[in-house]
Amino acid sequence: MASLFLIPTSLNPETPSAALLPYEQDKIKHLQNFIVETAKTGRMHLKQLSLNTPLQQLNVMELNKHKHDYSALIKPLQDGHDVGLISDCGCPAVADPGSRIVSIAHQMGFNVVPLVGPSSILLALMASGMNGQNFSFIGYLPAEPNLRKTKLQKLEQGILKEKVTYIFIEAPFRNQKLAEAIIGQLNPELKLCLAINLMTENQQILSYSIQEWRRKKLDIDKKEVIFLIGQ
Amino acid sequence: MASLFLIPTSLNPETPSAALLPYEQDKIKHLQNFIVETAKTGRMHLKQLSLNTPLQQLNVMELNKHKHDYSALIKPLQDGHDVGLISDCGCPAVADPGSRIVSIAHQMGFNVVPLVGPSSILLALMASGMNGQNFSFIGYLPAEPNLRKTKLQKLEQGILKEKVTYIFIEAPFRNQKLAEAIIGQLNPELKLCLAINLMTENQQILSYSIQEWRRKKLDIDKKEVIFLIGQ
């Protein structure tokens, strides 16, 4: 039975490097068929994997080009070949479109083999100092100020009642506005953690109470930021 | 400024192995001070880290022994030494007591450096084929049947309304009962994924609709299982 390997990649697209544990890297050297999120970034990652087959001879299929019909992507598995799934950044099938392929692989009875690697969500959670026993990744908050305000009120209830840690993201050019809205609105005793430029040389993890944030200068414009709010 | 390194470990306590990316392993070779969850398991992991200092000369402090007063654990950081935080299994400060130490380190102004490694929660999510854009880890469900029933009803609403993927765990001897309750109760079109014995030779990731599960035999008694329900 062929297997679908879920292959994580570096979080830093400017300095790609293998992001696999050494003994897991050995599990995928034989692969010749890959589903990637975008071809250019995918090939950049494939270069780092020390595969047995030269890059030019690999079958590299782009996920985004087959959005409405995944049959071509699944074909190599049906023909008995192991396939690797790689997203542009981090762990495939978390906060990216890859989970649909994984779901199809299960439906068709193939093995699914996740490999260990970097997830900005998980690194941010570990480093936040917030509750890791109960956490939610919720994607993006509403951009519209009133809807965002209502959403933040709801999250505040979840933190106070159930000690949830909420993790979310924003388009980098809207980071600063979102952080200011949170600091302006949230209960001063709750905490906001910003995990900035994870796994780059400029990595910074700032975790303060809202009260403390109100006394600090903030400049996260256009940076890669994971937001966490909690206790 | 001293740093607190968050060091992940193997998910399989019977075959401990380094669970770090090679270039991240280099970042912690110099460490001589460690906070571990339990001393015995901690030392077993420390052996695998290729540290510069022999095991007997390390300062290994047990988290569980200092539950009510962490000042001894923080002292090396205050004295200017980098410290490693290691839990018994997987990523520290996620679903374990380590997050309190991370929180204190932030309060006192030390750097917090999370390293990439295995998280059963994240591996299970990647491999489930379920929505990775909106997911919640919620620890344990209530053991009492009526409370569990009400909780599962609430989760069902979250899945149907907001496409949340819920991730939870159970004491291994209660796995079978929990899975049977889910399969008996949940909307037949929703999915249940069981990620069993992750990162061991007996790893199995089973992802089916509730309807399909009703036709299958299930034997997960005393196995390590991550439960996921979603769409």
CSV table of C-alpha atoms in Angstrom, one decimal:
chain,number,residue,atom,x,y,z
A,1,MET,CA,0.0,0.0,0.0
A,2,ALA,CA,1.5,3.4,-1.1
A,3,SER,CA,2.0,6.1,1.5
A,4,LEU,CA,1.4,9.8,1.5
A,5,PHE,CA,4.3,11.5,3.5
A,6,LEU,CA,3.5,14.9,5.0
A,7,ILE,CA,6.9,16.7,4.8
A,8,PRO,CA,7.4,19.9,6.8
A,9,THR,CA,9.7,22.7,5.5
A,10,SER,CA,11.6,25.7,6.9
A,11,LEU,CA,9.6,28.7,8.1
A,12,ASN,CA,12.1,31.0,6.6
A,13,PRO,CA,11.8,31.1,2.8
A,14,GLU,CA,15.0,33.2,2.5
A,15,THR,CA,17.2,30.5,4.0
A,16,PRO,CA,15.7,27.2,3.1
A,17,SER,CA,17.2,24.3,4.9
A,18,ALA,CA,16.1,20.7,5.7
A,19,ALA,CA,13.6,20.9,8.5
A,20,LEU,CA,13.4,17.2,9.2
A,21,LEU,CA,14.8,15.0,12.0
A,22,PRO,CA,17.7,13.0,10.6
A,23,TYR,CA,16.0,9.6,10.9
A,24,GLU,CA,12.9,10.9,9.4
A,25,GLN,CA,14.8,12.3,6.5
A,26,ASP,CA,15.8,8.7,5.6
A,27,LYS,CA,12.2,7.8,5.2
A,28,ILE,CA,11.6,10.0,2.2
A,29,LYS,CA,14.9,9.8,0.2
A,30,HIS,CA,13.2,7.3,-2.2
A,31,LEU,CA,10.3,9.6,-3.1
A,32,GLN,CA,10.0,10.6,-6.8
A,33,ASN,CA,6.4,12.1,-6.7
A,34,PHE,CA,5.6,15.3,-4.9
A,35,ILE,CA,2.5,17.5,-4.4
A,36,VAL,CA,3.6,21.0,-3.6
A,37,GLU,CA,1.7,24.2,-2.8
A,38,THR,CA,3.5,26.3,-5.5
A,39,ALA,CA,6.1,24.9,-7.9
A,40,LYS,CA,8.8,27.5,-7.3
A,41,THR,CA,8.9,27.3,-3.5
A,42,GLY,CA,8.3,23.6,-3.6
A,43,ARG,CA,11.4,23.0,-5.8
A,44,MET,CA,13.4,25.2,-3.5
A,45,HIS,CA,12.5,22.9,-0.6
A,46,LEU,CA,13.0,19.7,-2.6
A,47,LYS,CA,16.6,20.7,-3.2
A,48,GLN,CA,17.2,20.5,0.5
A,49,LEU,CA,15.9,17.0,1.1
A,50,SER,CA,18.9,14.9,-0.1
A,51,LEU,CA,16.7,12.8,-2.3
A,52,ASN,CA,18.1,9.8,-4.2
A,53,THR,CA,16.6,11.2,-7.5
A,54,PRO,CA,17.9,14.4,-9.2
A,55,LEU,CA,15.5,17.3,-9.0
A,56,GLN,CA,14.9,17.4,-12.8
A,57,GLN,CA,13.6,13.8,-12.8
A,58,LEU,CA,11.0,14.3,-10.1
A,59,ASN,CA,7.3,14.5,-10.8
A,60,VAL,CA,6.4,17.8,-9.1
A,61,MET,CA,2.6,18.5,-9.1
A,62,GLU,CA,1.2,21.9,-8.1
A,63,LEU,CA,-1.7,21.8,-5.6
A,64,ASN,CA,-3.0,25.2,-6.6
A,65,LYS,CA,-3.4,24.2,-10.3
A,66,HIS,CA,-5.7,21.2,-9.4
A,67,LYS,CA,-8.0,22.9,-7.0
A,68,HIS,CA,-11.2,21.5,-8.5
A,69,ASP,CA,-9.9,18.1,-9.5
A,70,TYR,CA,-7.3,16.3,-7.5
A,71,SER,CA,-7.4,13.0,-9.6
A,72,ALA,CA,-4.0,13.8,-11.3
A,73,LEU,CA,-2.4,14.4,-7.9
A,74,ILE,CA,-3.7,11.1,-6.5
A,75,LYS,CA,-2.7,9.0,-9.6
A,76,PRO,CA,0.8,8.1,-8.5
A,77,LEU,CA,-0.6,6.7,-5.2
A,78,GLN,CA,-3.0,4.6,-7.1
A,79,ASP,CA,-0.2,3.4,-9.3
A,80,GLY,CA,1.6,2.2,-6.1
A,81,HIS,CA,4.1,5.0,-5.7
A,82,ASP,CA,4.7,6.8,-2.4
A,83,VAL,CA,4.0,10.6,-2.6
A,84,GLY,CA,5.3,13.5,-0.6
A,85,LEU,CA,3.1,16.5,0.3
A,86,ILE,CA,4.9,19.8,0.9
A,87,SER,CA,3.5,23.2,1.6
A,88,ASP,CA,5.2,26.5,1.0
A,89,CYS,CA,6.1,27.0,4.7
A,90,GLY,CA,6.0,24.8,7.8
A,91,CYS,CA,3.8,21.7,8.3
A,92,PRO,CA,1.5,20.7,5.5
A,93,ALA,CA,-2.2,20.5,6.1
A,94,VAL,CA,-2.1,22.9,9.0
A,95,ALA,CA,-3.4,26.4,8.0
A,96,ASP,CA,-2.9,25.6,4.3
A,97,PRO,CA,-5.0,23.8,1.6
A,98,GLY,CA,-3.2,20.5,1.9
A,99,SER,CA,-5.7,18.8,4.3
A,100,ARG,CA,-8.1,18.1,1.4
A,101,ILE,CA,-5.4,15.8,-0.2
A,102,VAL,CA,-4.9,14.0,3.1
A,103,SER,CA,-8.6,13.5,3.4
A,104,ILE,CA,-8.8,12.0,-0.1
A,105,ALA,CA,-5.8,9.7,0.7
A,106,HIS,CA,-7.7,8.4,3.8
A,107,GLN,CA,-10.9,7.8,1.8
A,108,MET,CA,-8.9,5.8,-0.8
A,109,GLY,CA,-7.2,3.7,1.9
A,110,PHE,CA,-3.6,4.9,1.6
A,111,ASN,CA,-1.3,5.3,4.5
A,112,VAL,CA,-0.7,8.8,5.8
A,113,VAL,CA,2.6,9.4,7.4
A,114,PRO,CA,3.2,12.8,9.1
A,115,LEU,CA,6.8,13.9,9.7
A,116,VAL,CA,8.0,16.1,12.5
A,117,GLY,CA,8.8,19.7,11.6
A,118,PRO,CA,8.4,23.4,12.3
A,119,SER,CA,4.9,24.8,12.9
A,120,SER,CA,4.8,28.5,13.7
A,121,ILE,CA,1.6,28.0,15.6
A,122,LEU,CA,3.1,25.3,17.9
A,123,LEU,CA,6.4,27.2,18.4
A,124,ALA,CA,4.5,30.3,19.4
A,125,LEU,CA,2.3,28.4,21.8
A,126,MET,CA,5.3,26.7,23.5
A,127,ALA,CA,7.1,30.1,23.9
A,128,SER,CA,4.0,32.1,25.0
A,129,GLY,CA,4.0,30.9,28.5
A,130,MET,CA,0.2,30.6,28.2
A,131,ASN,CA,-2.1,27.7,28.9
A,132,GLY,CA,-1.0,24.8,26.6
A,133,GLN,CA,-3.7,22.4,27.9
A,134,ASN,CA,-6.5,24.2,26.1
A,135,PHE,CA,-5.8,26.2,23.0
A,136,SER,CA,-7.5,27.2,19.8
A,137,PHE,CA,-6.1,28.3,16.4
A,138,ILE,CA,-8.7,30.5,14.8
A,139,GLY,CA,-7.1,31.8,11.7
A,140,TYR,CA,-7.9,35.5,11.1
A,141,LEU,CA,-10.1,37.8,13.2
A,142,PRO,CA,-12.6,39.9,11.3
A,143,ALA,CA,-11.0,43.0,9.7
A,144,GLU,CA,-14.1,45.2,10.2
A,145,PRO,CA,-13.6,47.1,13.5
A,146,ASN,CA,-17.1,46.4,15.0
A,147,LEU,CA,-17.1,42.7,14.1
A,148,ARG,CA,-13.5,42.4,15.5
A,149,LYS,CA,-14.6,44.1,18.7
A,150,THR,CA,-17.5,41.6,19.2
A,151,LYS,CA,-15.2,38.7,18.4
A,152,LEU,CA,-12.6,39.9,20.9
A,153,GLN,CA,-15.3,40.2,23.5
A,154,LYS,CA,-16.3,36.6,22.8
A,155,LEU,CA,-12.6,35.4,23.0
A,156,GLU,CA,-12.2,37.3,26.3
A,157,GLN,CA,-15.1,35.2,27.7
A,158,GLY,CA,-13.4,32.0,26.6
A,159,ILE,CA,-10.2,33.0,28.3
A,160,LEU,CA,-11.9,34.0,31.6
A,161,LYS,CA,-14.3,31.1,31.8
A,162,GLU,CA,-12.2,28.2,30.3
A,163,LYS,CA,-8.6,29.4,30.3
A,164,VAL,CA,-8.4,29.0,26.5
A,165,THR,CA,-5.3,30.3,24.7
A,166,TYR,CA,-6.4,31.8,21.4
A,167,ILE,CA,-3.9,31.8,18.5
A,168,PHE,CA,-4.5,33.8,15.3
A,169,ILE,CA,-2.7,35.5,12.4
A,170,GLU,CA,-3.1,38.6,10.3
A,171,ALA,CA,-1.9,39.9,7.0
A,172,PRO,CA,1.5,41.6,7.9
A,173,PHE,CA,0.4,45.0,6.8
A,174,ARG,CA,-2.5,44.9,9.2
A,175,ASN,CA,-0.5,43.6,12.2
A,176,GLN,CA,0.0,46.9,13.9
A,177,LYS,CA,-3.7,47.9,13.8
A,178,LEU,CA,-4.8,44.5,15.1
A,179,ALA,CA,-2.3,44.6,18.0
A,180,GLU,CA,-3.4,48.2,18.9
A,181,ALA,CA,-7.1,47.1,18.9
A,182,ILE,CA,-6.3,44.2,21.2
A,183,ILE,CA,-4.3,46.3,23.6
A,184,GLY,CA,-6.9,49.0,23.6
A,185,GLN,CA,-9.9,46.7,24.2
A,186,LEU,CA,-8.9,43.6,26.2
A,187,ASN,CA,-9.1,43.2,29.9
A,188,PRO,CA,-5.8,44.7,31.3
A,189,GLU,CA,-5.0,41.5,33.2
A,190,LEU,CA,-5.1,39.2,30.3
A,191,LYS,CA,-2.0,38.6,28.3
A,192,LEU,CA,-1.0,39.2,24.7
A,193,CYS,CA,2.0,37.3,23.2
A,194,LEU,CA,3.5,38.3,19.9
A,195,ALA,CA,5.8,35.7,18.3
A,196,ILE,CA,7.6,37.7,15.7
A,197,ASN,CA,9.7,36.4,12.7
A,198,LEU,CA,9.9,32.8,14.1
A,199,MET,CA,13.0,30.8,13.1
A,200,THR,CA,14.7,33.8,11.6
A,201,GLU,CA,17.7,35.8,13.0
A,202,ASN,CA,15.2,38.4,14.0
A,203,GLN,CA,13.0,36.1,16.1
A,204,GLN,CA,11.4,37.8,19.1
A,205,ILE,CA,8.8,36.5,21.5
A,206,LEU,CA,7.1,39.2,23.5
A,207,SER,CA,4.7,38.2,26.2
A,208,TYR,CA,3.2,40.8,28.5
A,209,SER,CA,-0.1,41.6,30.2
A,210,ILE,CA,-2.4,44.1,28.3
A,211,GLN,CA,-1.6,46.5,31.1
A,212,GLU,CA,2.1,46.3,30.5
A,213,TRP,CA,1.6,46.5,26.7
A,214,ARG,CA,-0.1,49.8,27.2
A,215,ARG,CA,3.2,51.3,28.4
A,216,LYS,CA,5.3,49.8,25.6
A,217,LYS,CA,6.1,50.9,22.1
A,218,LEU,CA,5.0,48.5,19.4
A,219,ASP,CA,6.4,48.2,15.9
A,220,ILE,CA,5.3,45.0,14.1
A,221,ASP,CA,4.4,46.5,10.8
A,222,LYS,CA,5.0,44.1,7.9
A,223,LYS,CA,6.6,41.5,10.2
A,224,GLU,CA,5.5,37.9,10.4
A,225,VAL,CA,3.6,37.6,13.6
A,226,ILE,CA,1.6,35.0,15.4
A,227,PHE,CA,-0.8,36.5,17.9
A,228,LEU,CA,-1.7,34.8,21.2
A,229,ILE,CA,-4.1,36.0,23.8
A,230,GLY,CA,-4.8,34.2,27.1
A,231,GLN,CA,-4.0,34.1,30.8
B,1,MET,CA,20.7,38.1,28.9
B,2,ALA,CA,20.3,34.4,29.6
B,3,SER,CA,17.8,32.3,27.6
B,4,LEU,CA,15.3,29.6,28.4
B,5,PHE,CA,15.5,26.9,25.6
B,6,LEU,CA,12.4,24.8,25.2
B,7,ILE,CA,13.7,21.4,24.1
B,8,PRO,CA,11.4,18.8,22.6
B,9,THR,CA,11.9,15.1,23.0
B,10,SER,CA,10.9,11.8,21.4
B,11,LEU,CA,7.3,10.7,21.7
B,12,ASN,CA,8.3,7.1,22.3
B,13,PRO,CA,9.8,6.7,25.8
B,14,GLU,CA,11.0,3.2,25.0
B,15,THR,CA,13.3,4.2,22.2
B,16,PRO,CA,14.5,7.6,23.2
B,17,SER,CA,16.3,9.5,20.4
B,18,ALA,CA,17.3,13.0,19.7
B,19,ALA,CA,14.2,14.8,18.4
B,20,LEU,CA,15.9,18.0,17.3
B,21,LEU,CA,16.8,19.4,13.9
B,22,PRO,CA,20.6,19.2,13.4
B,23,TYR,CA,21.2,22.9,13.4
B,24,GLU,CA,19.0,23.4,16.4
B,25,GLN,CA,20.8,20.7,18.3
B,26,ASP,CA,24.0,22.9,18.0
B,27,LYS,CA,22.2,25.7,19.8
B,28,ILE,CA,21.9,23.7,23.1
B,29,LYS,CA,25.2,21.8,23.3
B,30,HIS,CA,26.6,24.3,25.8
B,31,LEU,CA,23.7,24.0,28.3
B,32,GLN,CA,24.5,22.8,31.9
B,33,ASN,CA,21.3,23.6,33.6
B,34,PHE,CA,18.0,21.8,32.9
B,35,ILE,CA,14.5,21.9,34.2
B,36,VAL,CA,12.9,18.5,33.6
B,37,GLU,CA,9.4,17.1,34.3
B,38,THR,CA,10.6,14.0,36.1
B,39,ALA,CA,14.3,13.2,36.8
B,40,LYS,CA,14.5,9.7,35.5
B,41,THR,CA,12.8,10.4,32.1
B,42,GLY,CA,14.6,13.7,31.9
B,43,ARG,CA,18.1,12.1,32.3
B,44,MET,CA,17.2,9.5,29.6
B,45,HIS,CA,16.5,12.4,27.2
B,46,LEU,CA,19.5,14.4,28.2
B,47,LYS,CA,21.7,11.4,27.2
B,48,GLN,CA,20.6,11.8,23.6
B,49,LEU,CA,21.4,15.5,23.2
B,50,SER,CA,25.1,15.3,22.5
B,51,LEU,CA,25.9,17.9,25.2
B,52,ASN,CA,29.4,19.2,25.8
B,53,THR,CA,29.1,18.4,29.5
B,54,PRO,CA,29.0,14.9,30.9
B,55,LEU,CA,25.6,13.9,32.3
B,56,GLN,CA,26.8,13.6,35.9
B,57,GLN,CA,28.0,17.2,35.9
B,58,LEU,CA,24.7,18.7,34.8
B,59,ASN,CA,22.4,20.5,37.1
B,60,VAL,CA,19.1,18.7,36.6
B,61,MET,CA,16.1,20.2,38.5
B,62,GLU,CA,12.8,18.5,38.7
B,63,LEU,CA,9.7,20.6,37.9
B,64,ASN,CA,7.3,18.4,39.9
B,65,LYS,CA,9.4,18.9,43.1
B,66,HIS,CA,9.1,22.6,43.0
B,67,LYS,CA,5.4,23.0,42.2
B,68,HIS,CA,4.7,25.7,44.7
B,69,ASP,CA,8.0,27.6,44.5
B,70,TYR,CA,9.9,27.9,41.3
B,71,SER,CA,12.6,30.2,42.6
B,72,ALA,CA,15.3,27.5,42.6
B,73,LEU,CA,14.5,26.6,39.0
B,74,ILE,CA,14.8,30.2,37.9
B,75,LYS,CA,18.0,30.9,39.8
B,76,PRO,CA,20.5,29.7,37.1
B,77,LEU,CA,18.8,32.2,34.6
B,78,GLN,CA,19.2,34.9,37.2
B,79,ASP,CA,22.9,34.0,37.6
B,80,GLY,CA,23.3,34.5,33.8
B,81,HIS,CA,23.2,30.8,32.7
B,82,ASP,CA,21.1,29.5,29.8
B,83,VAL,CA,18.6,26.9,30.9
B,84,GLY,CA,16.9,24.0,29.0
B,85,LEU,CA,13.3,23.0,29.7
B,86,ILE,CA,12.4,19.4,28.9
B,87,SER,CA,9.2,17.6,29.4
B,88,ASP,CA,8.7,13.8,29.6
B,89,CYS,CA,7.4,13.6,26.1
B,90,GLY,CA,7.1,15.9,23.1
B,91,CYS,CA,7.2,19.7,23.2
B,92,PRO,CA,7.5,21.3,26.5
B,93,ALA,CA,4.8,23.7,27.7
B,94,VAL,CA,2.1,22.1,25.5
B,95,ALA,CA,-0.3,19.9,27.4
B,96,ASP,CA,2.2,19.7,30.3
B,97,PRO,CA,3.0,21.9,33.4
B,98,GLY,CA,6.0,23.7,31.8
B,99,SER,CA,4.1,26.8,30.6
B,100,ARG,CA,4.3,28.3,34.1
B,101,ILE,CA,8.1,28.3,33.9
B,102,VAL,CA,8.0,30.0,30.5
B,103,SER,CA,5.6,32.6,31.9
B,104,ILE,CA,7.9,33.4,34.8
B,105,ALA,CA,10.9,33.6,32.4
B,106,HIS,CA,9.0,36.2,30.4
B,107,GLN,CA,8.0,38.2,33.5
B,108,MET,CA,11.6,38.4,34.5
B,109,GLY,CA,12.7,39.5,31.1
B,110,PHE,CA,14.7,36.4,29.9
B,111,ASN,CA,14.7,35.3,26.3
B,112,VAL,CA,12.5,32.3,25.5
B,113,VAL,CA,13.7,30.1,22.6
B,114,PRO,CA,11.4,27.4,21.4
B,115,LEU,CA,13.0,24.5,19.4
B,116,VAL,CA,11.3,22.5,16.7
B,117,GLY,CA,10.2,19.0,17.6
B,118,PRO,CA,7.5,16.3,17.8
B,119,SER,CA,4.0,17.2,19.1
B,120,SER,CA,1.5,14.4,19.0
B,121,ILE,CA,-1.3,17.0,18.7
B,122,LEU,CA,0.2,18.6,15.6
B,123,LEU,CA,1.2,15.3,13.9
B,124,ALA,CA,-2.3,14.0,14.5
B,125,LEU,CA,-3.9,17.2,13.1
B,126,MET,CA,-1.7,17.1,10.0
B,127,ALA,CA,-2.5,13.5,9.4
B,128,SER,CA,-6.2,13.7,10.1
B,129,GLY,CA,-7.2,15.3,6.8
B,130,MET,CA,-9.5,17.6,8.8
B,131,ASN,CA,-9.6,21.3,8.8
B,132,GLY,CA,-6.3,22.7,9.9
B,133,GLN,CA,-7.4,26.4,9.6
B,134,ASN,CA,-9.5,26.3,12.7
B,135,PHE,CA,-8.7,23.7,15.4
B,136,SER,CA,-9.0,23.4,19.2
B,137,PHE,CA,-7.1,21.2,21.6
B,138,ILE,CA,-9.4,20.7,24.6
B,139,GLY,CA,-7.5,18.2,26.8
B,140,TYR,CA,-9.9,15.6,28.3
B,141,LEU,CA,-13.7,15.3,27.8
B,142,PRO,CA,-15.8,14.7,30.9
B,143,ALA,CA,-15.7,11.0,32.0
B,144,GLU,CA,-19.2,11.1,33.4
B,145,PRO,CA,-21.5,9.8,30.5
B,146,ASN,CA,-24.2,12.5,30.7
B,147,LEU,CA,-21.7,15.4,30.9
B,148,ARG,CA,-19.7,13.8,28.1
B,149,LYS,CA,-22.9,13.6,26.0
B,150,THR,CA,-23.6,17.3,26.5
B,151,LYS,CA,-20.0,18.2,25.7
B,152,LEU,CA,-20.1,16.2,22.5
B,153,GLN,CA,-23.3,17.9,21.5
B,154,LYS,CA,-21.6,21.2,22.0
B,155,LEU,CA,-18.6,20.2,19.9
B,156,GLU,CA,-20.9,18.9,17.2
B,157,GLN,CA,-22.4,22.4,17.0
B,158,GLY,CA,-18.9,23.9,16.7
B,159,ILE,CA,-18.0,21.5,13.9
B,160,LEU,CA,-21.2,22.2,11.9
B,161,LYS,CA,-21.3,26.0,12.4
B,162,GLU,CA,-17.6,26.9,12.3
B,163,LYS,CA,-15.8,23.8,10.9
B,164,VAL,CA,-13.7,23.5,14.0
B,165,THR,CA,-11.5,20.4,14.3
B,166,TYR,CA,-11.5,19.3,18.0
B,167,ILE,CA,-8.5,17.4,19.3
B,168,PHE,CA,-8.6,15.6,22.7
B,169,ILE,CA,-7.0,12.8,24.7
B,170,GLU,CA,-8.1,10.2,27.2
B,171,ALA,CA,-6.5,7.9,29.8
B,172,PRO,CA,-5.5,4.8,27.7
B,173,PHE,CA,-7.7,2.4,29.7
B,174,ARG,CA,-10.7,4.6,28.9
B,175,ASN,CA,-10.0,5.0,25.1
B,176,GLN,CA,-12.3,2.3,23.9
B,177,LYS,CA,-15.3,3.6,25.9
B,178,LEU,CA,-14.7,7.1,24.7
B,179,ALA,CA,-14.5,6.1,21.0
B,180,GLU,CA,-17.6,4.0,21.3
B,181,ALA,CA,-19.5,6.9,22.9
B,182,ILE,CA,-18.4,9.2,20.0
B,183,ILE,CA,-19.3,6.7,17.3
B,184,GLY,CA,-22.6,6.0,19.0
B,185,GLN,CA,-23.6,9.6,19.4
B,186,LEU,CA,-22.1,11.9,16.8
B,187,ASN,CA,-23.8,12.9,13.5
B,188,PRO,CA,-23.0,10.1,11.1
B,189,GLU,CA,-21.6,12.5,8.5
B,190,LEU,CA,-18.9,13.9,10.8
B,191,LYS,CA,-15.5,12.4,11.0
B,192,LEU,CA,-13.5,10.7,13.7
B,193,CYS,CA,-9.8,10.3,13.4
B,194,LEU,CA,-7.7,8.2,15.8
B,195,ALA,CA,-4.0,8.8,15.7
B,196,ILE,CA,-2.6,5.7,17.4
B,197,ASN,CA,0.9,5.1,18.9
B,198,LEU,CA,2.4,8.1,17.0
B,199,MET,CA,6.1,7.9,16.2
B,200,THR,CA,6.3,4.2,17.1
B,201,GLU,CA,6.5,1.1,14.9
B,202,ASN,CA,2.8,0.5,15.5
B,203,GLN,CA,1.7,4.0,14.4
B,204,GLN,CA,-1.7,4.0,12.7
B,205,ILE,CA,-3.8,6.9,11.6
B,206,LEU,CA,-7.4,6.0,11.0
B,207,SER,CA,-9.8,8.6,9.7
B,208,TYR,CA,-13.4,7.7,8.7
B,209,SER,CA,-16.8,9.1,8.9
B,210,ILE,CA,-18.9,8.1,11.9
B,211,GLN,CA,-21.1,6.2,9.5
B,212,GLU,CA,-18.1,4.2,8.4
B,213,TRP,CA,-16.8,3.7,11.9
B,214,ARG,CA,-20.2,2.0,12.8
B,215,ARG,CA,-19.3,-0.8,10.4
B,216,LYS,CA,-15.7,-1.3,11.7
B,217,LYS,CA,-14.1,-3.2,14.5
B,218,LEU,CA,-12.3,-1.0,17.0
B,219,ASP,CA,-9.6,-2.1,19.4
B,220,ILE,CA,-7.7,0.8,21.0
B,221,ASP,CA,-7.7,-0.4,24.6
B,222,LYS,CA,-4.5,0.8,26.4
B,223,LYS,CA,-3.0,2.3,23.3
B,224,GLU,CA,-1.7,5.9,23.1
B,225,VAL,CA,-4.4,7.7,21.1
B,226,ILE,CA,-5.1,11.3,20.0
B,227,PHE,CA,-8.8,11.8,19.1
B,228,LEU,CA,-9.9,14.2,16.5
B,229,ILE,CA,-13.5,15.0,15.4
B,230,GLY,CA,-14.4,17.3,12.6
B,231,GLN,CA,-15.5,17.5,9.0
